[in-house]
GROMACS .gro file of C-alpha atoms in nm:
model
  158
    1UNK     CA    1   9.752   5.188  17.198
    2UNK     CA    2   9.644   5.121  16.807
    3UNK     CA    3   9.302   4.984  16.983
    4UNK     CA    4   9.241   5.305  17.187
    5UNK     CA    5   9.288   5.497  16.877
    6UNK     CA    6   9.073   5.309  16.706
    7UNK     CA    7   8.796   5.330  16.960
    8UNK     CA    8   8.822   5.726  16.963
    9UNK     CA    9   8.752   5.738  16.580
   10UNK     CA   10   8.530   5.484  16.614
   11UNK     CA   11   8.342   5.641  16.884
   12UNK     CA   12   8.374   6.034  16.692
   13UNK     CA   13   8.216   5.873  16.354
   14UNK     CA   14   7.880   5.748  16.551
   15UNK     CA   15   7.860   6.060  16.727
   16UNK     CA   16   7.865   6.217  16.375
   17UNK     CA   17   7.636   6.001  16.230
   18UNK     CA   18   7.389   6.041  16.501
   19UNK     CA   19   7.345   6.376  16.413
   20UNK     CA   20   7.382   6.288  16.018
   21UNK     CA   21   7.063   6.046  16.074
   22UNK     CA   22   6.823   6.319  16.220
   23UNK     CA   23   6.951   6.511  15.885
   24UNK     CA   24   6.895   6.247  15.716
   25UNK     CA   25   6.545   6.139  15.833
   26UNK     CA   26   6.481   6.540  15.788
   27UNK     CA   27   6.566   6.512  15.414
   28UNK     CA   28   6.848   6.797  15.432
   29UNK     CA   29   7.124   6.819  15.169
   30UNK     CA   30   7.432   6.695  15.465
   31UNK     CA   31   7.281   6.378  15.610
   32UNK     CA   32   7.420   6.030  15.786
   33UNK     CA   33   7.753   5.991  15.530
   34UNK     CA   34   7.853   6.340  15.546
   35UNK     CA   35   7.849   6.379  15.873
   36UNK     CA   36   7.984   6.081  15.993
   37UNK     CA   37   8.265   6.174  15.746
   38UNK     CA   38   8.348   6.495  15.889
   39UNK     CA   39   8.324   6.319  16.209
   40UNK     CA   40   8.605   6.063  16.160
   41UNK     CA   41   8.815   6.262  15.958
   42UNK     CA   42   8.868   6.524  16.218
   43UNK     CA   43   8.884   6.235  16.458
   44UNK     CA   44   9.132   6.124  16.273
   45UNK     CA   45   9.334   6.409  16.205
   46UNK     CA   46   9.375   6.473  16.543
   47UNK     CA   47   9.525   6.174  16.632
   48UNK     CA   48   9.724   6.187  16.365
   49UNK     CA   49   9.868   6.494  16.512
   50UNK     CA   50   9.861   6.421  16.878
   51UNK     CA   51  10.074   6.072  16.816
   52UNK     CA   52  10.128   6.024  16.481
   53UNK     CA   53  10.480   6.131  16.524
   54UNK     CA   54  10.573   6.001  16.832
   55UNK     CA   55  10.847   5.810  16.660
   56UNK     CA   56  11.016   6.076  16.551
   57UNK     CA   57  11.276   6.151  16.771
   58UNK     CA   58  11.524   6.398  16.830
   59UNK     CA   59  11.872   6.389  16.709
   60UNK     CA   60  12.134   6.481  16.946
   61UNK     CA   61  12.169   6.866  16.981
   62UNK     CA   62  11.833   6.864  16.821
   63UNK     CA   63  11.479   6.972  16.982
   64UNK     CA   64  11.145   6.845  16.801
   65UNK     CA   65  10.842   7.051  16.885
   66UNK     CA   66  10.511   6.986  16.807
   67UNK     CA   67  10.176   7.129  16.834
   68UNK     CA   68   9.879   6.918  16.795
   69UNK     CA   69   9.699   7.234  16.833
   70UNK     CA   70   9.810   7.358  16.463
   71UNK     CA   71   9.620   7.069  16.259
   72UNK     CA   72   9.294   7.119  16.465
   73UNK     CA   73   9.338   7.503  16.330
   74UNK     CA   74   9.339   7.316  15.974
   75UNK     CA   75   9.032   7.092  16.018
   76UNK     CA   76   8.851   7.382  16.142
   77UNK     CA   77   8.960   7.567  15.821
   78UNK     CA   78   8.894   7.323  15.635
   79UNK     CA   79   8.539   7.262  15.750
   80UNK     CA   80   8.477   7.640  15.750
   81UNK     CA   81   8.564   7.549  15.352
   82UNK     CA   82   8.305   7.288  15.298
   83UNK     CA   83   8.047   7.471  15.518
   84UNK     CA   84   8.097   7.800  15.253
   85UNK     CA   85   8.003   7.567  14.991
   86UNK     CA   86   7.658   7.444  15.147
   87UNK     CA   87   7.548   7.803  15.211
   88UNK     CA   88   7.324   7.934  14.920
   89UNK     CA   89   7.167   8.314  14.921
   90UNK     CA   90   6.905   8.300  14.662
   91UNK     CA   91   6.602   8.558  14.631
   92UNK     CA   92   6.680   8.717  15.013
   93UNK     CA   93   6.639   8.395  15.154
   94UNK     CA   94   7.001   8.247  15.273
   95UNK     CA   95   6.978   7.796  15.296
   96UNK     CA   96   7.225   7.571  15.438
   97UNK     CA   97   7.348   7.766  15.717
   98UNK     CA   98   7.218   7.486  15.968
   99UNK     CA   99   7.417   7.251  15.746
  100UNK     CA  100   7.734   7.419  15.733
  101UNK     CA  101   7.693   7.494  16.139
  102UNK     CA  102   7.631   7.116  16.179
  103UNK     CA  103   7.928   7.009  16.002
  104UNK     CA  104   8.140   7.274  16.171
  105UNK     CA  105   7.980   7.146  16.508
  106UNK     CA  106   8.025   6.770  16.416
  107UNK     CA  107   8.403   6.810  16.342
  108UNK     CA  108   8.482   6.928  16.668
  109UNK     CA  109   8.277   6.670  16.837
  110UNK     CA  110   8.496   6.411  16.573
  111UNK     CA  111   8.777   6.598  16.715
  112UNK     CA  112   8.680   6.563  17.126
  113UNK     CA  113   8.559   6.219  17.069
  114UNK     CA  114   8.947   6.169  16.932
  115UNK     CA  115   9.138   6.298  17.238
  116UNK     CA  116   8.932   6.113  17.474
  117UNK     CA  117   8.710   6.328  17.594
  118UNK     CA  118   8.388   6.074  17.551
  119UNK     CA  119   8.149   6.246  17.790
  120UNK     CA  120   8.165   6.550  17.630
  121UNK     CA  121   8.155   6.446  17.296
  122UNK     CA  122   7.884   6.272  17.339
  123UNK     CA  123   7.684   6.549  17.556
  124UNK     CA  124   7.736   6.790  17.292
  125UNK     CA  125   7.572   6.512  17.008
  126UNK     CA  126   7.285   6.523  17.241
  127UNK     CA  127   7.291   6.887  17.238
  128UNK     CA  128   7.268   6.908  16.864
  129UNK     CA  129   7.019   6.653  16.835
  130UNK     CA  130   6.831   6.798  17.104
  131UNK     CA  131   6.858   7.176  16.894
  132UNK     CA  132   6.773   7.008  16.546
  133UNK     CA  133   6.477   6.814  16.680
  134UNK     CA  134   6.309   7.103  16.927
  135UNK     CA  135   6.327   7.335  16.640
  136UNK     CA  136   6.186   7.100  16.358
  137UNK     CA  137   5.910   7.076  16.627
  138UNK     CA  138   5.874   7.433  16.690
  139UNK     CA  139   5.836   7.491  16.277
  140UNK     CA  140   5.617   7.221  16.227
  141UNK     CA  141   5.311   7.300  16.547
  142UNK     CA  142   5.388   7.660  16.656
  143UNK     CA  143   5.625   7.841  16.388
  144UNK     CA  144   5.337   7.648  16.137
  145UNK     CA  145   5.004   7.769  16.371
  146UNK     CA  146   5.112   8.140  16.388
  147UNK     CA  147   5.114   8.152  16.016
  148UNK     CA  148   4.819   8.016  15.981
  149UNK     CA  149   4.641   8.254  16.200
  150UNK     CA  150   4.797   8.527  16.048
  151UNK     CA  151   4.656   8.382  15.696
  152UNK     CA  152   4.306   8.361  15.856
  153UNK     CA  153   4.367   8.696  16.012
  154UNK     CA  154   4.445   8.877  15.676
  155UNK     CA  155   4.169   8.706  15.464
  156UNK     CA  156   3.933   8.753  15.748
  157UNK     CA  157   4.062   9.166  15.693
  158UNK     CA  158   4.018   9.121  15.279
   0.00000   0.00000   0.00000
């Protein structure tokens, strides 16, 4: 049992730093160790409260309930806590909302990777990759093209 919990954390904190290294090969403030962070500490949290306390038992006349549901409410928090404190509004221009929505995204990935759910853990890192990477493309050749035209455009005007 120990091993298959180790696995799922294992398996969460890759998944995280997948999407850590295209943040980190883009040079943005939350790269590989942040994100494979988050990743294994919601992983980890969440089998914390899934099993942690399965040796807790009930006394006679006594009924134990828990709800693994009400520490993933916590992480989720707690992430939307950390992802605050990336966010920056600064001359009309807001910054580290892709951050804070990676981190957010990466703990519940830590936290689906931790339950088991390996296929879709995985095919949402892939997702998020996929997002990060189409849109660093679309800045750099098309997003980066238009304004140039429009440079051209309005000294061509001048």
């Amino acid at each position: 049992m120990t091993g298959e919990y180790i696995l799922s954390i294992f398996i969460a904190a890759m998944l995280g730093g997948a999407i850590g290294f295209e943040r980190e090969y883009r040079s943005k403030e939350a790269g590989f160790r942040t994100h494979f962070l988050v990743a294994l500490g919601s992983a980890l949290f969440m089998v914390l409260s899934m099993h942690g306390f399965d040796s807790f038992q009930a006394q006679p006349g006594v009924i134990i309930q828990r709800d693994p549901a009400r520490m993933a409410a916590q992480v989720v928090s707690g992430i939307g806590f950390i992802g605050a404190g990336t966010i920056i509004f600064q001359k009309n221009v807001v910054k580290g909302l892709t951050t804070a929505a990676g981190l957010w995204v990466t703990s519940a990935i830590g936290m689906t990777a931790s339950v088991g759910m390996y296929a879709l853990a995985v095919a949402a890192t892939l997702m998020v990759i996929a997002c990060l990477e189409a849109m660093d493309f679309l800045h750099h050749h098309v997003f980066k093209n238009q304004s140039q035209q429009k440079e051209e455009d309005n000294e061509e005007r001048a």
